[in-house]
Coordinates of N, CA and C and ligand atoms in Angstrom, one line a residue:
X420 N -1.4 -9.2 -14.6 CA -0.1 -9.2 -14.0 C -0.1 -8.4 -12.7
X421 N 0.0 -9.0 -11.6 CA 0.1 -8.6 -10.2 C 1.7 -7.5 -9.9
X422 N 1.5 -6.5 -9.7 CA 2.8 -5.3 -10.1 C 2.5 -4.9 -8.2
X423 N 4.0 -4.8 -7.8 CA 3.6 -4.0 -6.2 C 4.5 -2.7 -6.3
X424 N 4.0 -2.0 -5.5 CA 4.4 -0.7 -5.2 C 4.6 -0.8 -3.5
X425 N 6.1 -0.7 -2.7 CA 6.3 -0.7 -1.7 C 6.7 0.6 -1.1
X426 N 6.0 1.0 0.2 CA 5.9 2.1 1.1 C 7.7 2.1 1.4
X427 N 8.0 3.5 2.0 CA 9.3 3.6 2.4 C 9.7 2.4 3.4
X428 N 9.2 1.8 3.9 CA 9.3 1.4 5.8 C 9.2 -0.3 4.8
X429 N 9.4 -0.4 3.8 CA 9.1 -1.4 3.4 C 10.3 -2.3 2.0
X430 N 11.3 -1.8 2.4 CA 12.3 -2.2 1.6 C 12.9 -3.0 1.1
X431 N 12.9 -4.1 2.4 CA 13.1 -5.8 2.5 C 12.1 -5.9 2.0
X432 N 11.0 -5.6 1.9 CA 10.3 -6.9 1.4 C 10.2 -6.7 0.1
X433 N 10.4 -5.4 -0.5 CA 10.3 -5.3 -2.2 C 11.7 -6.3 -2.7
X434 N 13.1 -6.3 -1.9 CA 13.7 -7.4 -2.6 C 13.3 -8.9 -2.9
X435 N 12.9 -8.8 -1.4 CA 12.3 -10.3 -1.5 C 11.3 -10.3 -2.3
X436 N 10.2 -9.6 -2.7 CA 9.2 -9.9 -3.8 C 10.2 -10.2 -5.2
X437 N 11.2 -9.1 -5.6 CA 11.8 -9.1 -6.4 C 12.3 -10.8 -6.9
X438 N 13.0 -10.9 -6.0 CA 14.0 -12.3 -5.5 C 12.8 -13.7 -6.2
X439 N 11.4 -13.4 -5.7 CA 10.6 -14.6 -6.6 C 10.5 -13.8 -7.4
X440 N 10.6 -13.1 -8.3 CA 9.9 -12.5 -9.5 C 9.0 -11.4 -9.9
X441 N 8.5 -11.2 -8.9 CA 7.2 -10.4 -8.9 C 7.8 -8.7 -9.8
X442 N 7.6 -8.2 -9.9 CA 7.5 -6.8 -10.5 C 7.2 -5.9 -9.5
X443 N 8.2 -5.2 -9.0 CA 8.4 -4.6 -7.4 C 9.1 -3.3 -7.3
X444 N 8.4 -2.3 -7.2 CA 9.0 -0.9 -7.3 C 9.0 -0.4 -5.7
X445 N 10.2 0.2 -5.7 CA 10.6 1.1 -4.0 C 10.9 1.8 -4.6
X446 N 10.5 2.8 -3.9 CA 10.9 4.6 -4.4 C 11.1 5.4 -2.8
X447 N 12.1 5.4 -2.4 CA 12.4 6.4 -1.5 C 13.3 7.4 -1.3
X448 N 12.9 8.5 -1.2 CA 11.6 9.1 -0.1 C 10.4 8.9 -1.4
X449 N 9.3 8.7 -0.9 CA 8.4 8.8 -2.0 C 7.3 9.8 -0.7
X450 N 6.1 10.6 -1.2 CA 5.0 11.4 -0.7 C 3.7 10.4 -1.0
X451 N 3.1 10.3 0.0 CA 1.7 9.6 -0.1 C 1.2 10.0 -1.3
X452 N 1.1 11.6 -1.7 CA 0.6 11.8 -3.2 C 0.9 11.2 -4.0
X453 N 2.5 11.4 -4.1 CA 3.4 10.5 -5.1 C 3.2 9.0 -5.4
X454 N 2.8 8.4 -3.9 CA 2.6 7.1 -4.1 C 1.7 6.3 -5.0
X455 N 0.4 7.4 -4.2 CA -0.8 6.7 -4.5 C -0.8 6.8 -6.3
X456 N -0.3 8.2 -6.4 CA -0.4 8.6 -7.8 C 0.3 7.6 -8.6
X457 N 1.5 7.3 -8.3 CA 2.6 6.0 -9.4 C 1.8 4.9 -9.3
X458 N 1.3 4.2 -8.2 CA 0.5 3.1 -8.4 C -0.8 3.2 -9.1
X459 N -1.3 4.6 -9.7 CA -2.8 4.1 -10.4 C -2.3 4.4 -11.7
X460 N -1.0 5.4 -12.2 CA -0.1 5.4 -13.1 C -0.1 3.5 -13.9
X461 N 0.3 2.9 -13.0 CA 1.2 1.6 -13.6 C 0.5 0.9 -13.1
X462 N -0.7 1.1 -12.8 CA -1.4 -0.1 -12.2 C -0.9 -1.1 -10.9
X463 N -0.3 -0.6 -10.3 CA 0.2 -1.1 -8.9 C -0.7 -1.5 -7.8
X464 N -0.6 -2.6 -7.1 CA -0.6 -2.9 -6.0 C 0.1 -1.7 -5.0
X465 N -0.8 -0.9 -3.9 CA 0.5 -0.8 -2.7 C 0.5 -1.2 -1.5
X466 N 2.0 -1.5 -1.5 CA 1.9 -2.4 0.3 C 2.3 -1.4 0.6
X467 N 1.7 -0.8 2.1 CA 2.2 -0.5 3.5 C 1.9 -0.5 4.3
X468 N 2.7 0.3 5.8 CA 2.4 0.2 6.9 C 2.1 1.0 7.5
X469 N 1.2 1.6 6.8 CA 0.9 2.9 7.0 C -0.8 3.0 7.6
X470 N -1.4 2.5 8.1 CA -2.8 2.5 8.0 C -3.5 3.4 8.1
X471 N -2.9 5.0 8.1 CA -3.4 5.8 8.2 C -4.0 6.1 6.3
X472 N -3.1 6.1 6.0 CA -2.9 5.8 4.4 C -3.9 5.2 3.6
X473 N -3.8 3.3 4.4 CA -4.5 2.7 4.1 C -6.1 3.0 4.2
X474 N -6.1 3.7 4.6 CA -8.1 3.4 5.7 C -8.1 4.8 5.1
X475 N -7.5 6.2 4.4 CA -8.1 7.3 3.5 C -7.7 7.5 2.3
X476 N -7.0 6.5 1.4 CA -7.1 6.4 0.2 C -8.2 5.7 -0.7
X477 N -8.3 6.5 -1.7 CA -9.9 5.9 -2.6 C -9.0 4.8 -3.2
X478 N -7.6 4.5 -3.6 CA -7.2 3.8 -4.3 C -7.9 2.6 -3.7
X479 N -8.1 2.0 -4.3 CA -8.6 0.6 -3.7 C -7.5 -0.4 -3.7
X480 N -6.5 -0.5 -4.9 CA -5.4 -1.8 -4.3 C -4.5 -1.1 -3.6
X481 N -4.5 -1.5 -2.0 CA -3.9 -0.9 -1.4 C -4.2 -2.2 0.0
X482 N -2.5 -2.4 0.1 CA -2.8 -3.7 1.4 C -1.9 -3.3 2.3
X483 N -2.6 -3.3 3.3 CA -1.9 -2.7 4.8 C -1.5 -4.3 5.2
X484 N 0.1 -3.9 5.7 CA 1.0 -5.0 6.3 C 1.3 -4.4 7.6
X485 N 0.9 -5.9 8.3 CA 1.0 -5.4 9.5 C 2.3 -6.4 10.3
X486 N 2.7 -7.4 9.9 CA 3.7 -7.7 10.7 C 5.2 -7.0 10.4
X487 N 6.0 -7.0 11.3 CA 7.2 -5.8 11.7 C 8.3 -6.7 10.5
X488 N 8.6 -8.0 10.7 CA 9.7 -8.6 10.2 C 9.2 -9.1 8.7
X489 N 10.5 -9.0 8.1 CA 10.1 -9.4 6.2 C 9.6 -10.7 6.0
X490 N 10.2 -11.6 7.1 CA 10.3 -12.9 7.0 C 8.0 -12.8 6.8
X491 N 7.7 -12.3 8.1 CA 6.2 -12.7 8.1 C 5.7 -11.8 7.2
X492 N 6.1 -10.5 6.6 CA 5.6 -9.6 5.8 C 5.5 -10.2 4.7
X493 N 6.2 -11.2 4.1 CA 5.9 -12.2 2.8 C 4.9 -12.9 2.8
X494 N 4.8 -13.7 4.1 CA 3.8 -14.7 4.3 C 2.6 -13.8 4.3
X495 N 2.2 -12.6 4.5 CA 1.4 -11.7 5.0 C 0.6 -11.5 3.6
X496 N 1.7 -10.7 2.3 CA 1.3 -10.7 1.3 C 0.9 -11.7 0.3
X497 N 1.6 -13.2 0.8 CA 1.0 -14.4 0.1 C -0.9 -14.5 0.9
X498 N -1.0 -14.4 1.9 CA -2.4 -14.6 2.5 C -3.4 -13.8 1.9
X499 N -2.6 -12.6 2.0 CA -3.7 -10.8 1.6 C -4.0 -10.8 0.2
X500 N -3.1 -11.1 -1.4 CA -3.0 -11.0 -2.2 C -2.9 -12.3 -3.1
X501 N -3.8 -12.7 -4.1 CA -3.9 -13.8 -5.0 C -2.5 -13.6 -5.6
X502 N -1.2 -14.7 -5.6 CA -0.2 -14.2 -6.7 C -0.5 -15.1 -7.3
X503 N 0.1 -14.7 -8.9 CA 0.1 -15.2 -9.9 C 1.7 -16.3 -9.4
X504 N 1.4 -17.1 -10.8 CA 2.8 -17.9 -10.5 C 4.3 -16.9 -11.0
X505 N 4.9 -17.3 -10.4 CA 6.6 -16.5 -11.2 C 7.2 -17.0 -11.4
X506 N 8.3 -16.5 -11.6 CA 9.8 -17.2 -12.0 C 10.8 -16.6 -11.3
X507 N 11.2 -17.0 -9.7 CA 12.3 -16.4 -9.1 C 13.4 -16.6 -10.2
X508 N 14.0 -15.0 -9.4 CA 15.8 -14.9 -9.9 C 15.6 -14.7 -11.4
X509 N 14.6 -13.8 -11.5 CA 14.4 -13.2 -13.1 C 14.4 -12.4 -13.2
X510 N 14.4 -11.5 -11.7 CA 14.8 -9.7 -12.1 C 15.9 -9.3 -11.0
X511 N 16.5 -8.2 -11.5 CA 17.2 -7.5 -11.1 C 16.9 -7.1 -9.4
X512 N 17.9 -7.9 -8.2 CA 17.6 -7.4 -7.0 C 17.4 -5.9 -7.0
X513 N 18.1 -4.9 -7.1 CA 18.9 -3.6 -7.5 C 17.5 -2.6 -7.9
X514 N 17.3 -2.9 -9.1 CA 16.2 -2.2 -9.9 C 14.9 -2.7 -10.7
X515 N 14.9 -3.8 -10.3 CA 13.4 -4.3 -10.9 C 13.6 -4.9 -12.5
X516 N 14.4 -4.5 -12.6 CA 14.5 -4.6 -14.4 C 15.1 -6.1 -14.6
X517 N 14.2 -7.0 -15.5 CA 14.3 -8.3 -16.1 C 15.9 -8.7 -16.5
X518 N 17.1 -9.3 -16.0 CA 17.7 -9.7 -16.0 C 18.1 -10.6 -17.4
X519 N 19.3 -10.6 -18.1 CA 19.7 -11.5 -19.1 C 20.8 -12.2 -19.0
X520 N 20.8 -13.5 -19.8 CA 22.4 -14.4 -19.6 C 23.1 -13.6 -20.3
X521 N 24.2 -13.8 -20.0 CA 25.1 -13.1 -20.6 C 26.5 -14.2 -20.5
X522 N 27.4 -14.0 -21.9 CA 28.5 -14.9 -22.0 C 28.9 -15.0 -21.4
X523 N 30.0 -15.9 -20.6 CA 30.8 -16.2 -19.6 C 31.9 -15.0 -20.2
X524 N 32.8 -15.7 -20.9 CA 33.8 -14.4 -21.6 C 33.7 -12.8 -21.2
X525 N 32.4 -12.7 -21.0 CA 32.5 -11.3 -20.7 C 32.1 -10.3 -19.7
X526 N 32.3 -11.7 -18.7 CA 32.1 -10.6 -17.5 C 33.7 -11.1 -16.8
X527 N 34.2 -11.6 -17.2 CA 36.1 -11.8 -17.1 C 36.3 -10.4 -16.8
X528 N 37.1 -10.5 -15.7 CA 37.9 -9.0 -15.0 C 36.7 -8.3 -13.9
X529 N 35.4 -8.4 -14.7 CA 34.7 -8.1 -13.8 C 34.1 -8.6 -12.5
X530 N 33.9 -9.9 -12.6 CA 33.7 -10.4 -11.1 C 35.0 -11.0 -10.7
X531 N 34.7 -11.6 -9.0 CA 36.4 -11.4 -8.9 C 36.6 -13.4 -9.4
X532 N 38.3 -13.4 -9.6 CA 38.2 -14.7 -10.3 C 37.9 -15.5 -9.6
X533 N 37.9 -16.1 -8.4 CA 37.7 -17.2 -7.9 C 36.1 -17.8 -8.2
X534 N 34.7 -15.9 -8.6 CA 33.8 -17.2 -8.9 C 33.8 -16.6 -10.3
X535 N 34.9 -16.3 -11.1 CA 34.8 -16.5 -12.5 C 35.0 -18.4 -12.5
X536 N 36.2 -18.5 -12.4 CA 36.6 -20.0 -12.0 C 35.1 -20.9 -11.9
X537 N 34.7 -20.6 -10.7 CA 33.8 -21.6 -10.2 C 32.4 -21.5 -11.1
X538 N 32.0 -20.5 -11.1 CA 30.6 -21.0 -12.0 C 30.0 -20.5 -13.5
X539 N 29.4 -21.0 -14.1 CA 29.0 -21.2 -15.4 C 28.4 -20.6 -16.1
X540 N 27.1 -20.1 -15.1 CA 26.2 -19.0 -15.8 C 26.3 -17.8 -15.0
X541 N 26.3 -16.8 -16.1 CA 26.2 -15.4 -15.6 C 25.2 -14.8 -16.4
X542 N 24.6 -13.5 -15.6 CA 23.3 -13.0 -15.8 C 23.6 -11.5 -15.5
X543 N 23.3 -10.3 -16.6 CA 23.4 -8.8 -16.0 C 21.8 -8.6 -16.3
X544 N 22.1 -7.4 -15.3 CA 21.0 -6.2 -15.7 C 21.2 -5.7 -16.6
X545 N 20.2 -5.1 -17.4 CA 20.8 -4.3 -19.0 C 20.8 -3.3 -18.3
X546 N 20.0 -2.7 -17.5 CA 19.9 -0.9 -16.7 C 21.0 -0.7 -16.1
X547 N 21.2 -1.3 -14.5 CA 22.3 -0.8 -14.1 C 23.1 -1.8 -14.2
X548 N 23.5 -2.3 -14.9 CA 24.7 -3.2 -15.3 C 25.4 -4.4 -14.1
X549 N 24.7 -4.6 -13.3 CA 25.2 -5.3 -12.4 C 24.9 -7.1 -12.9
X550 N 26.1 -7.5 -11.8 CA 26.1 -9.2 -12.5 C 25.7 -10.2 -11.6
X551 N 25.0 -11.1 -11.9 CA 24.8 -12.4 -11.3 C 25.2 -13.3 -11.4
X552 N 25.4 -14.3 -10.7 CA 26.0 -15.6 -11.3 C 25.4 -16.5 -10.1
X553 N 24.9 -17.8 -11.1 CA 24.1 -19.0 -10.6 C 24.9 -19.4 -9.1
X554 N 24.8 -19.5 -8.1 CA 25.8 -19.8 -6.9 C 25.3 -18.7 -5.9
X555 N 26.3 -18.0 -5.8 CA 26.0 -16.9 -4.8 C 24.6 -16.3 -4.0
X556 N 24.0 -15.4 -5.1 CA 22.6 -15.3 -4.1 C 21.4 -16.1 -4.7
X557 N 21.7 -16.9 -6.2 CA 20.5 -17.7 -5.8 C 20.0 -19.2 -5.0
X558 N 21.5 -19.9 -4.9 CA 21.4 -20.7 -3.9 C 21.1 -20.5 -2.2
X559 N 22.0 -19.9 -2.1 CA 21.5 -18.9 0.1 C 19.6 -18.5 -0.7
X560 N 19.8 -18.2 -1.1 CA 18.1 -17.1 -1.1 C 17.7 -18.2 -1.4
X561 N 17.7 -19.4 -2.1 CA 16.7 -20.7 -2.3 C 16.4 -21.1 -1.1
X562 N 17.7 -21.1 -0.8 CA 17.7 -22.3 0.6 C 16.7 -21.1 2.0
X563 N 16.9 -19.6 1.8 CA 16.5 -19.2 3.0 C 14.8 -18.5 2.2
X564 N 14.5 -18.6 1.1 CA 13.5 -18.5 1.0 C 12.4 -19.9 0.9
X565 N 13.1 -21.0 0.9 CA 12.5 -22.3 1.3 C 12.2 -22.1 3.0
X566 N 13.3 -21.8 3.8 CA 13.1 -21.5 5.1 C 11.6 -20.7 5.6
X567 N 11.5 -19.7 4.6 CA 10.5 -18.9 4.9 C 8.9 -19.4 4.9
X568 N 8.9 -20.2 3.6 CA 7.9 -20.3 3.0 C 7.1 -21.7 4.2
X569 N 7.9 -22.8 3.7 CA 7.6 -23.7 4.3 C 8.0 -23.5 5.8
Ligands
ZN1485 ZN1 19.5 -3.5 -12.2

């Protein structure tokens, strides 16, 4: 299982890892010690942009990204790193943590009603309780991470 660990300077792109699936921790402020150390902890991949970093760490999974914008820093890490296949829109933008359906009935009051009304499935985080629902960001993010890719 391919797990990343993203440098401070590198925030967008942990969502968007997130956003396809991948297993994607940002921790900031985090210390290069701290870094390197959580990634051999949990077996992490780390992206950054740090090359100073890059080129004196013994860690060996460790991939220096070098274009500025998320859009190419994806395409960067699809070139640099073998991914496995995923399952976008399975974890939590927010916190990494695997996302569940959850009843319609019960996120009533909670989101606002117009897309209670409109759509069908909803999805929380068990951690930080936040909600999804099919429409909103998985459609725009389909359509603008199709943008990206292709
Ligand atoms: Zn969450």
């Amino acid at each position: 299982m391919t797990r990343f660990l993203c440098d401070e300077q590198l925030g967008r792109l942990a969502k968007w890892l997130r956003l396809q699936g991948f297993d994607t921790i940002f921790q900031c402020p985090i210390s290069d010690t701290e870094l390197i150390r959580r990634a051999q902890l949990e077996g992490r991949i780390i992206l950054t942009r740090d090359k100073h970093l890059a080129d004196k760490t013994l860690w060996e999974a460790i991939v220096l990204i070098e274009n500025k914008s998320y859009k190419e820093q994806l395409k960067e890490v699809g070139r640099k790193v073998r991914l496995p296949k995923s399952t976008p829109f399975s974890r939590c933008l927010e916190c990494n943590t695997l996302i569940q359906s959850i009843v319609r009935e019960e996120v009533r009051g909670l989101v606002p009603e117009e897309v209670y009304a409109t759509y069908e499935k909803f999805y929380t985080c068990p951690v930080c309780k936040k909600i999804f629902w099919q429409g909103s960001h998985v459609q725009n993010s389909k359509k603008r991470l199709r943008m990206i890719i292709r």
